[in-house]
Coordinates of C-alpha atoms in Angstrom, one line a residue:
X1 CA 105.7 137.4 92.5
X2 CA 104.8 139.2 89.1
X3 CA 103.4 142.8 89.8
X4 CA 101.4 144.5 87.3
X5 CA 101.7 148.6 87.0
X6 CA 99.8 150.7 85.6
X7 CA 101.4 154.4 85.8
X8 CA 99.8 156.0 82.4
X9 CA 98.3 159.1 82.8
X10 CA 94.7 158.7 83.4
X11 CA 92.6 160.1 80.4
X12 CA 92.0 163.6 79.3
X13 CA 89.3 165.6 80.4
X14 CA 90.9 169.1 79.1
X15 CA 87.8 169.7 76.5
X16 CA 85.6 169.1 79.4
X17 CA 87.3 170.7 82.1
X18 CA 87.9 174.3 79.9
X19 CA 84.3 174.2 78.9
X20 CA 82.0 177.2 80.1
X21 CA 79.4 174.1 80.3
X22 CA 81.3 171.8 82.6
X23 CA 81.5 174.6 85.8
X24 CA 78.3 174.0 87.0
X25 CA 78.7 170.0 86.3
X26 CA 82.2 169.3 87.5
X27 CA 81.4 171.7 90.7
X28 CA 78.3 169.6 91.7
X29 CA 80.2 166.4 91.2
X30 CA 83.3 167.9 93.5
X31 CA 80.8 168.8 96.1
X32 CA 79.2 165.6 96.5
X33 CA 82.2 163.5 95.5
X34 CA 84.7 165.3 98.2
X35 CA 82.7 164.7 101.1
X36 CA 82.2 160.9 100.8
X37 CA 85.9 159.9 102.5
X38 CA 84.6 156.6 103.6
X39 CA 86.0 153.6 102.0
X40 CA 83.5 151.0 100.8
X41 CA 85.8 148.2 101.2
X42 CA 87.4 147.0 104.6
X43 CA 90.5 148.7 105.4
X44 CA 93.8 147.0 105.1
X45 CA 95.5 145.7 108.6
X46 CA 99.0 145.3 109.6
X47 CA 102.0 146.4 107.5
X48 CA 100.2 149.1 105.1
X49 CA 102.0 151.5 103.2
X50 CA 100.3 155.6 103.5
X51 CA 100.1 157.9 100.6
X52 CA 99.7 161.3 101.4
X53 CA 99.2 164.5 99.0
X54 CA 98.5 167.8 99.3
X55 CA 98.3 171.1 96.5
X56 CA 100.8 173.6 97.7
X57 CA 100.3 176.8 97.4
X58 CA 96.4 176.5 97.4
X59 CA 95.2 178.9 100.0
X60 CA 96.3 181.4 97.5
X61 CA 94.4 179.7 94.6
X62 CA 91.8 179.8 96.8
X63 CA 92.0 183.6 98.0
X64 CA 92.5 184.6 94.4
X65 CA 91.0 182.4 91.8
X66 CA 88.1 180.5 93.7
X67 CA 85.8 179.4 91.0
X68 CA 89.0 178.5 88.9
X69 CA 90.3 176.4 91.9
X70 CA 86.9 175.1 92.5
X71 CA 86.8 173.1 88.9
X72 CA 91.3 172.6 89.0
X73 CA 90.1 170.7 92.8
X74 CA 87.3 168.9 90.9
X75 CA 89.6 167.5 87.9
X76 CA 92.6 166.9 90.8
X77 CA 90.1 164.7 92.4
X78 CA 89.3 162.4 89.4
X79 CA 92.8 162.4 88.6
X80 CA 94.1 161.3 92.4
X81 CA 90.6 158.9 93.0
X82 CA 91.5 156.9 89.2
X83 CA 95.2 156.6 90.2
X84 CA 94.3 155.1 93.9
X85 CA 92.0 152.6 92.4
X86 CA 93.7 151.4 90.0
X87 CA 96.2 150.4 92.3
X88 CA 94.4 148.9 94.9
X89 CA 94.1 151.7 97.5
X90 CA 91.7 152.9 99.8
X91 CA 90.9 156.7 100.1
X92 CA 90.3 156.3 103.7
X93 CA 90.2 160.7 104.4
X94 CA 90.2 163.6 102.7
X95 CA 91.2 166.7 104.7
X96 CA 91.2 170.3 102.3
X97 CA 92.6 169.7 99.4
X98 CA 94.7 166.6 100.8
X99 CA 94.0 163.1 100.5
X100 CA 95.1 160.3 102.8
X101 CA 94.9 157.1 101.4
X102 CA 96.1 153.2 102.2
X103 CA 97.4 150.4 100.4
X104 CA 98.5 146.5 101.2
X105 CA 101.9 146.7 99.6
X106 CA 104.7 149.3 99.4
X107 CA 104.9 149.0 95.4
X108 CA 101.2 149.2 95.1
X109 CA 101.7 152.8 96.4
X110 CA 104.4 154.1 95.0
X111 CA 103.1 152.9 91.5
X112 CA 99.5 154.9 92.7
X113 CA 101.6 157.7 93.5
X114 CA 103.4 158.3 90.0
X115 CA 100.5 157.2 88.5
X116 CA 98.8 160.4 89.7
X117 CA 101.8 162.8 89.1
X118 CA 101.8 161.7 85.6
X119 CA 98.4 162.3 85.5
X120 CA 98.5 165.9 87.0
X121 CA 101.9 166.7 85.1
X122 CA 99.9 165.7 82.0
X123 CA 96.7 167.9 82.6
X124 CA 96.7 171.0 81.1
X125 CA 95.2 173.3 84.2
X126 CA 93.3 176.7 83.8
X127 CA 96.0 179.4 83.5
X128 CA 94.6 180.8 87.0
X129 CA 95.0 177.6 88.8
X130 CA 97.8 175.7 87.7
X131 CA 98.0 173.0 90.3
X132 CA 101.4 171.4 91.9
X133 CA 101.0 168.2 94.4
X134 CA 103.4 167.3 97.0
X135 CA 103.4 163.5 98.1
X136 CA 105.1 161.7 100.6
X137 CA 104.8 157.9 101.1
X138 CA 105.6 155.5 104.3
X139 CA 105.4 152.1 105.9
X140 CA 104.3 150.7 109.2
X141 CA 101.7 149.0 111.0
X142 CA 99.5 151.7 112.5
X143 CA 96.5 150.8 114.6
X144 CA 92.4 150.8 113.0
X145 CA 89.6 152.0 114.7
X146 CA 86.7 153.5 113.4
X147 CA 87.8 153.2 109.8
X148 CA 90.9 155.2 111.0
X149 CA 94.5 154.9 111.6
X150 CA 96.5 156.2 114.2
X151 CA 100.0 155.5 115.0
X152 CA 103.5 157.0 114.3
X153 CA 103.5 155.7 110.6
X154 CA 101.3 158.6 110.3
X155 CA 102.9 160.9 111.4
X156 CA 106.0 160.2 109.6
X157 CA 104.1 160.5 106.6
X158 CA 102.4 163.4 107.5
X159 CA 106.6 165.2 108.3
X160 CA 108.0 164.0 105.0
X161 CA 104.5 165.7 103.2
X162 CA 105.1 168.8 104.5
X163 CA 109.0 168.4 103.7
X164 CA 108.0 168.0 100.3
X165 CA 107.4 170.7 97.2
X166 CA 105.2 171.0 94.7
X167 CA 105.0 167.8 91.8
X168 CA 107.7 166.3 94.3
X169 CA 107.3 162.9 96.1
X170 CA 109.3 161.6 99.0
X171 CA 109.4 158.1 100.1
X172 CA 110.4 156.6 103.8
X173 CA 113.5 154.3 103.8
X174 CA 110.5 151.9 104.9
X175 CA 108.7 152.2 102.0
X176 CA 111.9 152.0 99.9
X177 CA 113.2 148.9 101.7
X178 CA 109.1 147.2 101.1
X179 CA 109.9 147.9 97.2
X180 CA 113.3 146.7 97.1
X181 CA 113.4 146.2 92.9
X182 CA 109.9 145.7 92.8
X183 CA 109.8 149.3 90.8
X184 CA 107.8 150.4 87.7
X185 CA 110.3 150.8 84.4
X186 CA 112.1 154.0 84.3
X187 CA 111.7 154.5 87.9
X188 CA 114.3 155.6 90.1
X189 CA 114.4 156.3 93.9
X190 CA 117.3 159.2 94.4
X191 CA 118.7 159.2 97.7
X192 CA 118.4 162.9 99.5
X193 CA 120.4 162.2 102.5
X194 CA 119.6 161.8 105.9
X195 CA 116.9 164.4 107.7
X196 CA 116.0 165.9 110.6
X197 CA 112.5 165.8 111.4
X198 CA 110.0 167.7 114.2
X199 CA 109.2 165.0 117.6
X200 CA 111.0 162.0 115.6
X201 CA 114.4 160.7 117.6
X202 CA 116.9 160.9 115.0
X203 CA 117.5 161.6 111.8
X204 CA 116.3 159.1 108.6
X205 CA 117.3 158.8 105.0
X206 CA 114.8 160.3 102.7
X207 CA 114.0 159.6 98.8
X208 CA 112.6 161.4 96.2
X209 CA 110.5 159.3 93.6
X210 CA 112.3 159.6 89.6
X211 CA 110.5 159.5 86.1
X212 CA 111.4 160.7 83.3
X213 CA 109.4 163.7 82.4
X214 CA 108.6 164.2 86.0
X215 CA 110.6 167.5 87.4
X216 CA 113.7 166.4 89.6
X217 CA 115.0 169.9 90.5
X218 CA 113.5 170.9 93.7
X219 CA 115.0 173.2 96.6
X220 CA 115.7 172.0 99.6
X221 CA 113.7 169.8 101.8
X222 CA 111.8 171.7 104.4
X223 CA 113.4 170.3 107.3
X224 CA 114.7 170.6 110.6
X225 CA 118.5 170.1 109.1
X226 CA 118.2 173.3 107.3
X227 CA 115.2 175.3 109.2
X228 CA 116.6 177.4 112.2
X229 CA 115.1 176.3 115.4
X230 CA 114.3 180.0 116.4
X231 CA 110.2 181.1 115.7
X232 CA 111.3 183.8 112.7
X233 CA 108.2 186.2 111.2
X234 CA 107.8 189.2 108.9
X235 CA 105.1 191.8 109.5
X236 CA 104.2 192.9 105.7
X237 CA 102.4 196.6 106.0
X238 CA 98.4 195.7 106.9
X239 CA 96.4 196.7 103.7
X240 CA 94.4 200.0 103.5
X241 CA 90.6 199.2 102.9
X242 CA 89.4 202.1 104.2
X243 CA 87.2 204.7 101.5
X244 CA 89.7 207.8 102.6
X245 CA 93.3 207.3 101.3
X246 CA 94.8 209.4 104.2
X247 CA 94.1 206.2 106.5
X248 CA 96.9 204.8 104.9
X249 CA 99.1 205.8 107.8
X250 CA 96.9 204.0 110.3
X251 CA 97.0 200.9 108.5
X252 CA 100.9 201.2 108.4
X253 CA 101.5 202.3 111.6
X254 CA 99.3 199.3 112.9
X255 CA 101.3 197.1 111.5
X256 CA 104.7 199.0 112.4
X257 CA 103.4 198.8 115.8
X258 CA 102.7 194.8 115.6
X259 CA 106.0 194.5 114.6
X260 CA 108.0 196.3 117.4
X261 CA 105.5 194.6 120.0
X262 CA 106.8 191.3 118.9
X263 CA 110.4 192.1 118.3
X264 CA 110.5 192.6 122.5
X265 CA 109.5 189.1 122.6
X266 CA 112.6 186.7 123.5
X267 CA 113.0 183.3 121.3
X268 CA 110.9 185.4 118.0
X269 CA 113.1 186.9 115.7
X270 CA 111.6 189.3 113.3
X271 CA 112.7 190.5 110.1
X272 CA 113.3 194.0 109.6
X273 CA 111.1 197.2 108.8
X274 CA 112.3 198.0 105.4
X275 CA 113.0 194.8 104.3
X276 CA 109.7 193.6 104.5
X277 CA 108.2 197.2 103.9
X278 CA 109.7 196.4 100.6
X279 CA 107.2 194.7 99.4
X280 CA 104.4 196.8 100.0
X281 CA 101.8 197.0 97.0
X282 CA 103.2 194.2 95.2
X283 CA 101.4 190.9 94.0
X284 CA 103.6 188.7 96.2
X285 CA 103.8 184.5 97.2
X286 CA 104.3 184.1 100.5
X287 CA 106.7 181.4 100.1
X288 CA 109.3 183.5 97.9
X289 CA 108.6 186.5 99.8
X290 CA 109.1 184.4 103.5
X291 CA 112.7 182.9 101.5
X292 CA 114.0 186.5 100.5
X293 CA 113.0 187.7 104.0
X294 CA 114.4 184.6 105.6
X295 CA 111.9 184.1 107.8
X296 CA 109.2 180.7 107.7
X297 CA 106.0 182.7 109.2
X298 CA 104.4 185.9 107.5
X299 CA 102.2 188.2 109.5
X300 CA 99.6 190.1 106.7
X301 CA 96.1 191.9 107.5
X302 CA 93.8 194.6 106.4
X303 CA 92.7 197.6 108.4
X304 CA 89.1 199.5 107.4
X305 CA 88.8 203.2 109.3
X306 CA 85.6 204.9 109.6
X307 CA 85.6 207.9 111.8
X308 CA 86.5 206.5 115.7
X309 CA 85.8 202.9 114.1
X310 CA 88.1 200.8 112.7
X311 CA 88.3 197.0 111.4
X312 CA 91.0 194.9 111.6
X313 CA 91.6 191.5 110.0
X314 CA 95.5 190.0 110.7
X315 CA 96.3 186.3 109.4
X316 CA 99.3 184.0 110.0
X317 CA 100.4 182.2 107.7
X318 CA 103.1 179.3 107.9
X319 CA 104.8 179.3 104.6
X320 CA 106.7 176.1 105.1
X321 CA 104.0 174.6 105.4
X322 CA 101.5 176.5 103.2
X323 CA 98.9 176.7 105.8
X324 CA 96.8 179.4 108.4
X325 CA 98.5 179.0 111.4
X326 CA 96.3 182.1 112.7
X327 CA 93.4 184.3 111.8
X328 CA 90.6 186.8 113.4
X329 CA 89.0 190.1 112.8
X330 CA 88.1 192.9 115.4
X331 CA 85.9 195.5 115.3
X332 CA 86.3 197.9 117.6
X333 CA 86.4 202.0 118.6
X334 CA 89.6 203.5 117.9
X335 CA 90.6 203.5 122.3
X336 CA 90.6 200.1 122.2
X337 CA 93.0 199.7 119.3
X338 CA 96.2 198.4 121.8
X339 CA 93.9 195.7 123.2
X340 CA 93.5 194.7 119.8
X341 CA 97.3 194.8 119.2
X342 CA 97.7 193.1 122.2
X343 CA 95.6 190.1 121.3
X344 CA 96.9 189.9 117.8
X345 CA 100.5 189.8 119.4
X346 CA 100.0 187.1 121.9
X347 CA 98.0 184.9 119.5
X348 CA 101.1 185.2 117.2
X349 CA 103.5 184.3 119.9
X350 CA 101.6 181.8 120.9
X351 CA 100.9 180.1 118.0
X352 CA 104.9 180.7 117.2
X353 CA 105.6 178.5 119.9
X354 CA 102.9 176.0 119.6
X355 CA 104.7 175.0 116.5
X356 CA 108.5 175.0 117.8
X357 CA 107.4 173.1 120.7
X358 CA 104.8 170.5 119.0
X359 CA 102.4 171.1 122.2
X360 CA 100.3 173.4 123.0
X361 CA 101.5 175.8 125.8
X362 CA 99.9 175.5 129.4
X363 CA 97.7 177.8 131.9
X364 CA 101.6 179.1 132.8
X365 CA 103.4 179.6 129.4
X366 CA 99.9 181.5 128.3
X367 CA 100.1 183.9 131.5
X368 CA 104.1 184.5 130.5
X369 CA 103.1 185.3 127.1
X370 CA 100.9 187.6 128.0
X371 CA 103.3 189.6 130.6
X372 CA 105.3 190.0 128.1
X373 CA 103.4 191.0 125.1
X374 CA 101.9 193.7 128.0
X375 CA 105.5 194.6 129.2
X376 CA 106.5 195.3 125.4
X377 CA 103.7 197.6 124.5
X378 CA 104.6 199.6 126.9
X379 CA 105.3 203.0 125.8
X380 CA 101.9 203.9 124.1
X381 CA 99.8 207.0 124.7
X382 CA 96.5 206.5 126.2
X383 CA 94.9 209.5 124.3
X384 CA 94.0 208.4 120.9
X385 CA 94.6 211.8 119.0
X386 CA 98.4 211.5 120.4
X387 CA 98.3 208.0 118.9
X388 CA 97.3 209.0 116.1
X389 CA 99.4 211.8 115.6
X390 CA 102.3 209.6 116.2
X391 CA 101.0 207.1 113.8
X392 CA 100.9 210.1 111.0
X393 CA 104.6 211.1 112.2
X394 CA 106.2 207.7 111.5
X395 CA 104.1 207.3 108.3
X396 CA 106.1 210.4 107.2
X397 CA 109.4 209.9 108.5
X398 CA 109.6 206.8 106.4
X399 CA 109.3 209.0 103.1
X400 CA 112.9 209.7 104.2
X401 CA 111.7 213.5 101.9
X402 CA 112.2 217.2 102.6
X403 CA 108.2 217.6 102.6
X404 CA 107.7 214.4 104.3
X405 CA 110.4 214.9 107.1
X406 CA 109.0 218.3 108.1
X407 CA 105.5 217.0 108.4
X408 CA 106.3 214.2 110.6
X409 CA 108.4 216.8 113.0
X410 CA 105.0 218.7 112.6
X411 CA 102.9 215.6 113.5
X412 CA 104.9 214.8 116.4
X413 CA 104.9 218.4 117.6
X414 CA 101.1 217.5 118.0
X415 CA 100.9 213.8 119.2
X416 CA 103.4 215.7 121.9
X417 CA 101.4 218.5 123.1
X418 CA 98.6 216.8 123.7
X419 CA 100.5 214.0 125.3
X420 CA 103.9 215.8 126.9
X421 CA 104.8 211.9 128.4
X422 CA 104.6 210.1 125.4
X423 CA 108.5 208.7 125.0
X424 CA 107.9 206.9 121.7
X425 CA 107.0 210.4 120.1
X426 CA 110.1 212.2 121.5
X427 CA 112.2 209.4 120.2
X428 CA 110.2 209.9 117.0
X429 CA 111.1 213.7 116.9
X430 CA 114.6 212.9 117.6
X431 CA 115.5 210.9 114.2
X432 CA 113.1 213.3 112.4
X433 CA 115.0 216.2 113.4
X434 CA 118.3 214.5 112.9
X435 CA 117.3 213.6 109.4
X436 CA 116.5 217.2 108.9
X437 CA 120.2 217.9 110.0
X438 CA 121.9 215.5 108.1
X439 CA 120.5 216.8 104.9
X440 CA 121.0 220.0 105.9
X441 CA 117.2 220.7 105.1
X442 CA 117.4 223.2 108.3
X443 CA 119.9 224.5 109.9
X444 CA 121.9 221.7 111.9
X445 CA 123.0 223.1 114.4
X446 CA 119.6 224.3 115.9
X447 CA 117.9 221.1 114.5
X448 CA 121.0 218.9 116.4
X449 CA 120.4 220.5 119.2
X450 CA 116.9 219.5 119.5
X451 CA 117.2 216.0 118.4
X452 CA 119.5 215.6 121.1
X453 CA 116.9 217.2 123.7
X454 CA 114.4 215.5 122.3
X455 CA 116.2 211.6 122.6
X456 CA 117.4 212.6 126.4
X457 CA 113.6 213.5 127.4
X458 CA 112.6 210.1 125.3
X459 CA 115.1 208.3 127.4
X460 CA 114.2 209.4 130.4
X461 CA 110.4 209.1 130.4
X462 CA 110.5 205.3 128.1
X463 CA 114.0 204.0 129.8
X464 CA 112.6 200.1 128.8
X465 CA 111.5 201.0 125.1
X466 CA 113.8 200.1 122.7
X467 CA 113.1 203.2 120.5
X468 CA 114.2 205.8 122.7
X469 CA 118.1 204.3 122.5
X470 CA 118.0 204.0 119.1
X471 CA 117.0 208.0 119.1
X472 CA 120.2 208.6 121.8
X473 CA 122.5 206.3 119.1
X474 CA 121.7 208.5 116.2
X475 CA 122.5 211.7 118.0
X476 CA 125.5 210.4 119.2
X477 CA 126.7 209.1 116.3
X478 CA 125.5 212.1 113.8
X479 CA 126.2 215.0 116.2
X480 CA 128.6 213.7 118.2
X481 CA 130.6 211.2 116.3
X482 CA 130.9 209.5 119.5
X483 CA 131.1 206.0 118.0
X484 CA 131.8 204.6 121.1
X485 CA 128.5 206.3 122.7
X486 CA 126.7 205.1 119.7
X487 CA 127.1 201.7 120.3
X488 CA 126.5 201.2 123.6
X489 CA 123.0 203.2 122.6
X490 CA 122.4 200.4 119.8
X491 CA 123.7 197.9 121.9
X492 CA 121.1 198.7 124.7
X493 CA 118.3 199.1 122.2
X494 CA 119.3 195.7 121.1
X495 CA 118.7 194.3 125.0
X496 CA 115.5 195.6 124.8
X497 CA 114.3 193.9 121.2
X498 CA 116.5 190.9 120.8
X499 CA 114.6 189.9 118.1
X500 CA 114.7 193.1 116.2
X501 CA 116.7 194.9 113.3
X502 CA 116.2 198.4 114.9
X503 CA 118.9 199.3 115.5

């Protein structure tokens, strides 16, 4: 049997997509155009081959450069809907920015598929929304209903997609068997190995699609082979939107405090305070900022204070995956800020292990979580000046300066006299003062002598906080030089917040 190809790019639109005229035009088409998903024809039965795409990196575009990404989406369309049709295929859903479509034979696909990576390769996208598509392509006879599929082809499809980069395209040894030589010219499929993927039984070979003038180099696939089985996030500091600059301290103390809750939580490992403070105020993608943290999940929000009010939006954000995992705002009266920690905490943890497990968690795994998101806020003042106070005292510590050293001892003075009970503060005035001691910035003996009061008291009133044995390690090891006591400090703290770098 004599196939026919057709894998040119499809034509150029560039003087009509860059055009101040086309916007409105190309933007009325892409609204009307994106929500007809219904094929016209009959849907193919039995052995069908799936074509699945998807833009990475697009929530960004979207966040960022929406009217740009609403006209890139609008030429990716044409681009995608040409390619399918050309090669017999039926769009049978669109879902975002991805589009699910069918085909009777294996080669029919995979020729629709470079068709349309030619095609996008080719175009020549607005500078704000330069556009990358993964694609993934399998085999197998799903079941139809309702001018649907369902069936474990689909999900196969659907695990090498999200395996995928961006302008890459992975094929199923399924797919690759249907073609056997029945390839376009030039085309190569390059054998990647064997992979691990998420609810499937074993692993299976995987192939990336070959063309000259397509990019080959991509990282590694985003599988279970190289992705640690254990939930991993990064809190990046909340962003300050509130009118007075001095709320900066809230708005990183929140999110200080969002991390510690969740570094108590067993099976979460999160990545450390100064690493991920690190990138504080930077333009950043989530993806290279999640690899340099090494962490697949990225925790980000915003916090607005207005006198006793305060807004908070928190987001998060899978970045293996390039999707929201997670997302809410609360507005609510500064006493009730832990109950907003709280549910931002257990809707991360749950949502953490709602995507380890493939299921979502039951009446009993929900009541768990939230025991121990409780237990590990434990620790917190109830009087909201002491919180605050606290907050203001950490904010300064981290300046790691002479001025900014003696104002957090000066802030935790406060959250402590109106709060005498308040461990995390006395373990805050512990490393204060010992940082005041080690560069000599007051005397050290008085200042040692202090820090060491100041960590006992912290241990005895917060003996489950993590916090307070970190305060007791430092002594110990800076006044002391009892290494030994130092590490059995650490070690404890450690216990307490498996999943943190505290200590």
């Amino acid at each position: 049997m004599h196939l026919a190809f057709d894998t040119s790019p499809c034509h150029d639109a560039r003087g009509v997509l860059m055009g101040s005229l086309a916007v409105p035009r190309l933007a009325r088409w892409f609204t009307k155009d994106r929500a007809r998903a219904a094929p016209a024809a009959p849907l193919p039965v039995g052995t069908v081959t799936f074509l699945f795409t998807d833009i990475e990196g697009s929530t960004k575009l979207w966040e960022t450069q929406a009217e740009a990404m609403r006209v890139a989406l609008a030429r990716h369309d044409a681009l995608l809907r040409e390619s399918i049709g050309k090669h017999a295929g039926h769009i049978f859903k669109t879902g975002g920015d991805s589009f699910y479509a069918v085909f009777r034979t294996a080669p029919h696909a995979l020729a629709a598929a470079l068709a349309g990576q030619r095609a996008l390769h080719a175009e020549r996208w607005p500078q704000d929304a330069p556009l990358q598509v993964r694609m993934a392509l399998n085999t197998g006879t799903p079941e139809l209903r309702d001018n649907d599929y369902f069936g474990p082809p689909l999900n196969r499809a659907a695990r090498l997609m999200a395996a995928a980069h961006g302008a890459q395209t992975l094929v199923s040894e399924a797919t690759r068997s249907f073609c056997g030589d029945t390839l376009p010219p030039g085309t190569l499929l390059k054998s990647l190995g064997e992979h691990a993927f998420r609810d499937l039984p074993q692993p299976e070979p995987v192939f990336q699609l070959c063309y000259p003038g397509l990019p080959e180099s991509f990282p590694p696939l985003r599988t279970m082979a190289i992705v640690d089985a254990t939930p991993s996030i990064a809190v990046l500091p909340f962003a300050n939107l509130s009118r007075d600059e001095d709320n900066e301290y809230f708005a990183e103390g929140l999110s200080e405090e969002l991390l510690n809750v969740l570094a108590r939580i067993r099976g979460v490992r999160v990545a450390s305070r100064t690493s991920a403070w690190s990138f504080k105020g930077k333009e950043i993608d989530v993806r290279d900022v999640a690899q340099k943290l090494n962490v697949v999940n990225l925790l980000t929000g915003s916090v607005r204070k207005a006198g006793k009010r305060v807004r908070i939006s928190a987001q998060l954000v899978d970045t293996a995956k390039d999707s929201n995992l997670w997302s809410n705002s609360y507005d609510r009266e500064l006493d009730d800020i832990f109950a907003v920690q709280d549910d931002i905490a257990q809707a991360v943890v749950m949502e953490l292990r709602e995507a380890l497990l493939g299921a979502q968690p039951d009446a009993a795994e929900n009541a768990q979580v939230k025991a121990e998101v409780t237990a590990a806020g434990s620790g917190r003042s109830q009087n909201a000046e002491a919180y605050t106070f606290y907050l203001q005292g950490q904010f300064f510590k981290s300046h790691l300066t002479r001025e900014g050293t003696a104002k957090a001892v000066e802030c935790y003075e406060r959250a402590l006299a109106l709060d005498p009970e308040y461990a995390l503060a006395w373990a805050g005035l512990s490393r204060a003062l010992v940082d005041q001691a080690g560069q000599s910035w007051v005397p050290p003996v008085e200042a040692y002598g202090r820090a060491a009061d100041a960590a006992e008291r912290a241990v005895a009133l917060g003996p489950s906080l993590p916090e307070t044995y970190t305060a007791m390690g430092w002594v110990r090891m800076h006044r002391d030089w009892d290494w030994k006591g130092a590490d059995t400090s650490f070690r404890r703290a450690l216990e307490l917040a498996p999943g943190s770098t505290l200590a």
